[in-house]
Amino acid sequence: MRTNHRTAPALTAPWLIAAAAALAALAAATFLLNPPKTQAADTAGTVVSTAKTSVGRILVNSRGHTLYLFGKDRNGKSACAGMCATFWPPLIAAGKPSAGAGTRASLLGTTRRADGRRQVTYNHHPLYTFVRDTKKGQTNGEEVNVFGAEWYAVSASGAKVEKSATMSSNGGYPAPGGYANGY
C-alpha cells in the first residue's frame, strides 16, 4: 500500500512576512502622525474665558474646565513635566490664544515648554487642567498639594483663588460657602 505524503505549504512565506511588516509600519506611522487627543490638546483656536464655580468666577478652557496655576512655577516657566503633566495637562496652543468672556487679552500669553510646545499663560502663570475635573465647573484640583506645591484655580485678574484663606467680616467665619471672592 502506497501512502501519499504531501507537505503543507510554508506558513512563513516571504511575501506574508513582508505584508505583515508593511501593515505594522503603516499602523505605527498612522499613530505617530495622528496621536490620540488628550485634555491638553486644546490647540488651534485656544480660548480662555471665565465661569462661575463653587470657588468663584475663575478661568476655564473652551470646554468649561477649570484652569489652574502651579505654585512651583517660576518666572512664567512650567515646573510640571512627566507624571505631573499626565495628571495636570498643560493648556497648549498652536497659535495665539484668544480672550473669551470675562478675561483680558493683555494678560494672555504663551511660554515654551521643555518639549517645545507652547503653553498658554495668564498673568505670566502657565495654565493647566486637572484630569479629575471631568465636567464643566468642577474644581477638584483646588488647593491640592502634589508634585511639590499647591494648585489653585485662577481668577479673572490672574491671581490664585484660595478657598480657605478668605475670612469675611462676620466674626471671622468663612465667607458664605467657605470660599474666597464671596461667590
Short mmCIF file of C-alpha atoms in Angstrom, two decimals:
data_model
loop_
_atom_site.label_atom_id
_atom_site.label_comp_id
_atom_site.label_asym_id
_atom_site.label_seq_id
_atom_site.Cartn_x
_atom_site.Cartn_y
_atom_site.Cartn_z
CA MET A 1 0.00 0.00 0.00
CA ARG A 2 1.35 3.24 -1.02
CA THR A 3 0.99 6.37 1.15
CA ASN A 4 0.79 9.74 -0.29
CA HIS A 5 2.89 12.20 1.76
CA ARG A 6 2.12 15.78 0.99
CA THR A 7 3.90 18.64 2.60
CA ALA A 8 1.90 21.61 3.81
CA PRO A 9 2.69 24.93 2.19
CA ALA A 10 5.08 27.05 4.23
CA LEU A 11 3.16 29.27 6.61
CA THR A 12 6.01 31.72 6.71
CA ALA A 13 6.20 32.57 3.07
CA PRO A 14 8.42 35.62 2.48
CA TRP A 15 5.56 37.66 0.99
CA LEU A 16 3.44 37.05 4.10
CA ILE A 17 6.21 38.31 6.38
CA ALA A 18 6.73 41.37 4.19
CA ALA A 19 3.00 42.14 4.16
CA ALA A 20 2.76 41.87 7.96
CA ALA A 21 5.80 44.15 8.39
CA ALA A 22 4.32 46.72 5.98
CA LEU A 23 0.99 46.66 7.83
CA ALA A 24 2.74 47.14 11.19
CA ALA A 25 4.77 50.06 9.80
CA LEU A 26 1.62 51.68 8.40
CA ALA A 27 -0.18 51.33 11.75
CA ALA A 28 2.78 52.85 13.62
CA ALA A 29 3.05 55.76 11.18
CA THR A 30 -0.68 56.45 11.46
CA PHE A 31 -0.47 56.53 15.27
CA LEU A 32 2.60 58.78 15.27
CA LEU A 33 1.11 61.23 12.79
CA ASN A 34 -2.30 61.26 14.48
CA PRO A 35 -1.76 60.77 18.23
CA PRO A 36 -4.86 60.37 20.38
CA LYS A 37 -6.31 63.63 21.65
CA THR A 38 -5.92 64.46 25.34
CA GLN A 39 -7.26 67.22 27.53
CA ALA A 40 -4.13 69.17 26.77
CA ALA A 41 -4.96 69.12 23.08
CA ASP A 42 -6.86 72.42 23.10
CA THR A 43 -4.56 73.63 20.33
CA ALA A 44 -5.70 75.76 17.40
CA GLY A 45 -8.12 78.44 18.48
CA THR A 46 -7.43 78.10 22.20
CA VAL A 47 -9.88 80.30 24.10
CA VAL A 48 -9.61 81.23 27.77
CA SER A 49 -12.77 82.59 29.37
CA THR A 50 -14.39 82.71 32.81
CA ALA A 51 -17.18 80.79 34.51
CA LYS A 52 -18.84 80.92 37.91
CA THR A 53 -17.95 77.92 40.10
CA SER A 54 -18.09 76.95 43.76
CA VAL A 55 -14.79 78.83 44.32
CA GLY A 56 -15.89 81.97 42.48
CA ARG A 57 -15.51 83.31 38.96
CA ILE A 58 -12.44 81.63 37.52
CA LEU A 59 -10.65 80.92 34.25
CA VAL A 60 -11.85 77.98 32.16
CA ASN A 61 -10.82 76.45 28.85
CA SER A 62 -13.01 76.18 25.74
CA ARG A 63 -14.75 73.12 27.24
CA GLY A 64 -15.59 74.90 30.50
CA HIS A 65 -12.96 73.03 32.53
CA THR A 66 -11.18 74.87 35.34
CA LEU A 67 -7.71 76.24 34.63
CA TYR A 68 -5.13 76.05 37.38
CA LEU A 69 -1.77 77.57 38.24
CA PHE A 70 1.01 75.59 39.94
CA GLY A 71 2.71 77.13 42.96
CA LYS A 72 6.08 75.68 41.92
CA ASP A 73 6.19 77.50 38.55
CA ARG A 74 8.66 80.41 38.47
CA ASN A 75 9.23 83.34 36.12
CA GLY A 76 6.46 82.24 33.75
CA LYS A 77 8.04 78.80 33.19
CA SER A 78 6.38 75.46 33.88
CA ALA A 79 7.81 73.21 36.58
CA CYS A 80 5.34 70.44 35.71
CA ALA A 81 6.51 67.72 33.32
CA GLY A 82 6.40 63.93 33.06
CA MET A 83 3.99 62.32 35.50
CA CYS A 84 2.94 65.77 36.76
CA ALA A 85 1.78 66.77 33.26
CA THR A 86 -0.11 63.49 32.98
CA PHE A 87 -2.34 64.46 35.90
CA TRP A 88 -2.23 68.21 35.23
CA PRO A 89 -2.25 68.55 31.42
CA PRO A 90 -0.86 71.92 30.29
CA LEU A 91 -3.14 74.11 28.19
CA ILE A 92 -1.38 74.03 24.81
CA ALA A 93 -1.87 76.47 21.92
CA ALA A 94 -0.62 76.23 18.35
CA GLY A 95 -1.14 79.95 17.81
CA LYS A 96 -2.04 83.00 19.82
CA PRO A 97 -4.67 82.23 22.50
CA SER A 98 -7.90 84.24 22.50
CA ALA A 99 -9.52 86.08 25.38
CA GLY A 100 -13.12 84.98 25.91
CA ALA A 101 -15.82 86.44 28.13
CA GLY A 102 -14.50 87.91 31.36
CA THR A 103 -10.78 87.73 30.52
CA ARG A 104 -8.26 90.32 29.39
CA ALA A 105 -6.26 89.74 26.22
CA SER A 106 -3.40 91.77 27.72
CA LEU A 107 -2.90 89.06 30.38
CA LEU A 108 -2.81 86.15 27.89
CA GLY A 109 0.45 84.81 26.54
CA THR A 110 2.42 81.63 25.95
CA THR A 111 5.62 80.06 27.22
CA ARG A 112 7.74 77.40 25.56
CA ARG A 113 7.75 74.06 27.39
CA ALA A 114 10.77 71.77 27.57
CA ASP A 115 9.14 69.57 24.89
CA GLY A 116 8.85 72.56 22.52
CA ARG A 117 5.08 73.01 22.75
CA ARG A 118 3.62 76.42 23.60
CA GLN A 119 1.72 76.54 26.89
CA VAL A 120 -0.88 79.25 27.48
CA THR A 121 -0.15 81.69 30.32
CA TYR A 122 -2.36 84.20 32.08
CA ASN A 123 -0.73 86.99 34.05
CA HIS A 124 2.53 85.05 33.50
CA HIS A 125 1.13 81.87 35.14
CA PRO A 126 1.31 78.74 32.95
CA LEU A 127 -2.19 77.20 32.83
CA TYR A 128 -3.21 73.58 33.40
CA THR A 129 -6.36 71.46 33.60
CA PHE A 130 -6.84 68.58 36.05
CA VAL A 131 -7.75 65.06 34.94
CA ARG A 132 -10.26 64.63 37.79
CA ASP A 133 -12.28 67.62 36.54
CA THR A 134 -14.43 65.73 34.06
CA LYS A 135 -17.37 68.16 33.90
CA LYS A 136 -17.75 71.89 33.43
CA GLY A 137 -17.29 73.89 36.61
CA GLN A 138 -15.60 71.18 38.68
CA THR A 139 -12.71 72.35 40.88
CA ASN A 140 -11.37 69.06 42.24
CA GLY A 141 -7.79 70.33 41.94
CA GLU A 142 -8.28 73.44 44.08
CA GLU A 143 -5.60 73.67 46.79
CA VAL A 144 -4.33 70.14 46.13
CA ASN A 145 -0.71 69.86 47.29
CA VAL A 146 1.10 67.44 44.99
CA PHE A 147 4.27 67.40 42.85
CA GLY A 148 5.96 69.81 45.24
CA ALA A 149 3.46 72.64 45.60
CA GLU A 150 -0.21 73.60 45.70
CA TRP A 151 -2.53 74.03 42.74
CA TYR A 152 -5.02 76.89 42.54
CA ALA A 153 -7.82 77.98 40.25
CA VAL A 154 -7.06 81.31 38.58
CA SER A 155 -9.23 84.43 38.93
CA ALA A 156 -10.04 86.78 36.05
CA SER A 157 -7.39 89.18 37.42
CA GLY A 158 -4.78 86.42 37.10
CA ALA A 159 -4.40 85.72 40.82
CA LYS A 160 -4.68 82.38 42.59
CA VAL A 161 -8.03 81.64 44.23
CA GLU A 162 -7.77 80.42 47.81
CA LYS A 163 -10.99 78.97 49.18
CA SER A 164 -9.72 78.52 52.74
CA ALA A 165 -7.88 81.83 53.19
CA THR A 166 -10.67 84.36 52.94
CA MET A 167 -12.45 85.22 56.15
CA SER A 168 -15.37 87.61 55.95
CA SER A 169 -16.33 90.35 58.36
CA ASN A 170 -18.91 88.12 60.06
CA GLY A 171 -16.91 87.36 63.18
CA GLY A 172 -14.01 85.64 61.46
CA TYR A 173 -16.13 82.89 59.98
CA PRO A 174 -15.54 81.91 56.36
CA ALA A 175 -17.45 83.75 53.66
CA PRO A 176 -20.76 82.15 52.63
CA GLY A 177 -19.94 78.80 51.09
CA GLY A 178 -16.47 78.93 52.66
CA TYR A 179 -14.84 80.22 49.50
CA ALA A 180 -12.83 83.27 48.54
CA ASN A 181 -14.23 86.15 46.48
CA GLY A 182 -17.69 85.80 48.06
CA TYR A 183 -19.10 83.75 45.15
#
